[in-house]
């Protein structure tokens, strides 16, 4: 979108429609129903992060509000549409590339994306004018997805 400034110059409003974010595993644990905490702790103990960009300090850009807004400001981005980027509880890999859950995996994986969606709601609420989030669903059970 282009607008005119007071001195007549054009100004562009940049809204990124391809941003990615997600909670840390510690944050996701807080968003899980307590009945899944033991299973989460066991899963987390075995999990190894395969993504270089989600290791060390680079990963905090996914959930750190101040860093996130600083990065957006530095790039001149006014708002963002946020898609998932981290590995939710009980997933074998990143949510974007993980295969659909088997019937045996469904309950735990559903609990994992629900934790992400709860986290996302709070992340968006921290800056609702600037962030718009894409929740996740599974299509294994259409009634559940609806």
Coordinates of C-alpha atoms in Angstrom, one line a residue:
X1 CA 0.0 0.0 0.0
X2 CA 1.3 3.5 -0.9
X3 CA 0.3 6.7 0.9
X4 CA 1.4 10.3 0.6
X5 CA 3.3 11.9 3.4
X6 CA 2.7 15.6 4.4
X7 CA 5.6 16.7 2.2
X8 CA 4.2 14.8 -0.8
X9 CA 6.6 11.9 -0.9
X10 CA 5.3 8.3 -1.2
X11 CA 5.5 6.0 1.7
X12 CA 5.1 2.3 1.5
X13 CA 3.4 0.2 4.3
X14 CA 5.0 -3.2 4.4
X15 CA 3.0 -6.2 5.8
X16 CA 4.9 -9.5 5.7
X17 CA 2.6 -12.4 4.9
X18 CA 5.3 -15.0 5.5
X19 CA 6.6 -14.6 9.0
X20 CA 7.1 -17.6 11.3
X21 CA 7.1 -17.9 15.1
X22 CA 6.5 -20.4 17.8
X23 CA 7.1 -21.0 21.5
X24 CA 10.1 -22.5 23.2
X25 CA 9.6 -26.0 24.6
X26 CA 9.5 -24.5 28.1
X27 CA 6.8 -22.2 27.0
X28 CA 4.8 -24.9 25.3
X29 CA 4.9 -27.0 28.4
X30 CA 3.0 -24.3 30.2
X31 CA 0.3 -24.3 27.6
X32 CA -0.3 -28.1 27.7
X33 CA -3.0 -29.6 29.8
X34 CA -1.3 -31.0 32.9
X35 CA -2.3 -34.5 32.1
X36 CA 0.3 -34.4 29.3
X37 CA 3.2 -33.1 31.3
X38 CA 4.8 -36.5 32.0
X39 CA 4.5 -37.5 28.4
X40 CA 6.0 -34.1 27.4
X41 CA 8.9 -34.4 29.7
X42 CA 9.7 -37.9 28.3
X43 CA 9.4 -36.6 24.7
X44 CA 11.5 -33.5 25.5
X45 CA 14.2 -35.6 27.0
X46 CA 14.7 -37.5 23.8
X47 CA 14.2 -34.6 21.4
X48 CA 17.2 -33.3 19.3
X49 CA 16.7 -30.1 17.4
X50 CA 17.7 -30.7 13.7
X51 CA 17.3 -27.1 12.6
X52 CA 20.4 -24.9 12.7
X53 CA 18.3 -21.7 12.7
X54 CA 16.5 -22.8 15.8
X55 CA 19.6 -23.4 17.8
X56 CA 21.5 -21.1 20.2
X57 CA 20.4 -17.5 20.3
X58 CA 18.9 -17.5 16.8
X59 CA 15.8 -19.3 18.0
X60 CA 14.7 -16.6 20.4
X61 CA 13.5 -14.5 17.5
X62 CA 10.5 -16.9 17.4
X63 CA 9.1 -15.9 20.8
X64 CA 10.9 -12.9 22.2
X65 CA 8.5 -9.9 21.8
X66 CA 11.1 -7.2 22.2
X67 CA 13.5 -8.9 19.7
X68 CA 10.7 -9.6 17.3
X69 CA 9.5 -6.0 17.2
X70 CA 13.1 -4.7 17.0
X71 CA 13.7 -7.0 14.0
X72 CA 10.5 -5.9 12.3
X73 CA 11.3 -2.2 12.9
X74 CA 14.8 -2.6 11.5
X75 CA 13.3 -4.1 8.4
X76 CA 10.6 -1.5 8.0
X77 CA 7.8 -4.0 8.5
X78 CA 4.6 -2.6 10.0
X79 CA 2.7 -5.9 10.6
X80 CA 3.0 -9.6 10.0
X81 CA 1.0 -12.7 9.4
X82 CA 2.5 -15.4 11.7
X83 CA 2.8 -19.0 10.7
X84 CA 4.2 -21.8 12.8
X85 CA 8.0 -22.3 12.9
X86 CA 9.1 -24.2 16.0
X87 CA 8.5 -27.9 16.9
X88 CA 5.4 -28.3 19.0
X89 CA 5.2 -30.9 21.7
X90 CA 5.1 -34.5 20.5
X91 CA 6.1 -33.7 16.9
X92 CA 8.9 -35.6 15.2
X93 CA 10.1 -32.4 13.4
X94 CA 8.9 -28.9 12.5
X95 CA 5.2 -28.7 12.2
X96 CA 5.3 -27.4 8.6
X97 CA 7.1 -30.6 7.3
X98 CA 5.9 -33.2 9.8
X99 CA 3.7 -35.9 8.3
X100 CA 0.1 -36.1 9.5
X101 CA -0.2 -38.1 12.7
X102 CA -1.1 -41.7 12.8
X103 CA -4.2 -42.7 14.8
X104 CA -1.9 -43.7 17.6
X105 CA -0.1 -40.3 17.6
X106 CA -3.2 -38.2 17.1
X107 CA -4.1 -37.5 20.8
X108 CA -0.6 -36.3 21.7
X109 CA 0.0 -34.4 18.5
X110 CA -3.4 -32.7 18.9
X111 CA -2.4 -31.7 22.4
X112 CA 0.8 -30.3 21.0
X113 CA -0.9 -28.1 18.4
X114 CA -3.4 -27.0 20.9
X115 CA -0.5 -25.9 23.1
X116 CA 0.9 -24.0 20.1
X117 CA -2.4 -22.4 19.4
X118 CA -2.8 -21.2 23.0
X119 CA 0.7 -19.8 22.9
X120 CA 0.0 -18.1 19.6
X121 CA -3.1 -16.4 21.0
X122 CA -1.0 -14.9 23.7
X123 CA 1.8 -14.0 21.3
X124 CA -0.7 -12.2 19.1
X125 CA -2.4 -10.5 22.0
X126 CA 1.0 -9.0 23.0
X127 CA 0.8 -6.8 19.9
X128 CA -2.6 -7.3 18.3
X129 CA -2.3 -4.3 15.9
X130 CA 0.9 -5.7 14.4
X131 CA 0.5 -9.5 14.5
X132 CA -2.0 -11.8 12.9
X133 CA -1.7 -15.5 13.6
X134 CA -2.4 -18.7 11.7
X135 CA -3.7 -21.4 14.0
X136 CA -3.1 -25.1 13.3
X137 CA -5.6 -27.9 12.9
X138 CA -5.4 -31.6 11.9
X139 CA -7.8 -33.0 9.3
X140 CA -7.7 -36.5 10.7
X141 CA -11.0 -35.8 12.4
X142 CA -13.2 -33.3 10.6
X143 CA -15.4 -32.6 13.6
X144 CA -12.4 -31.9 15.8
X145 CA -10.9 -29.6 13.1
X146 CA -14.1 -27.6 12.9

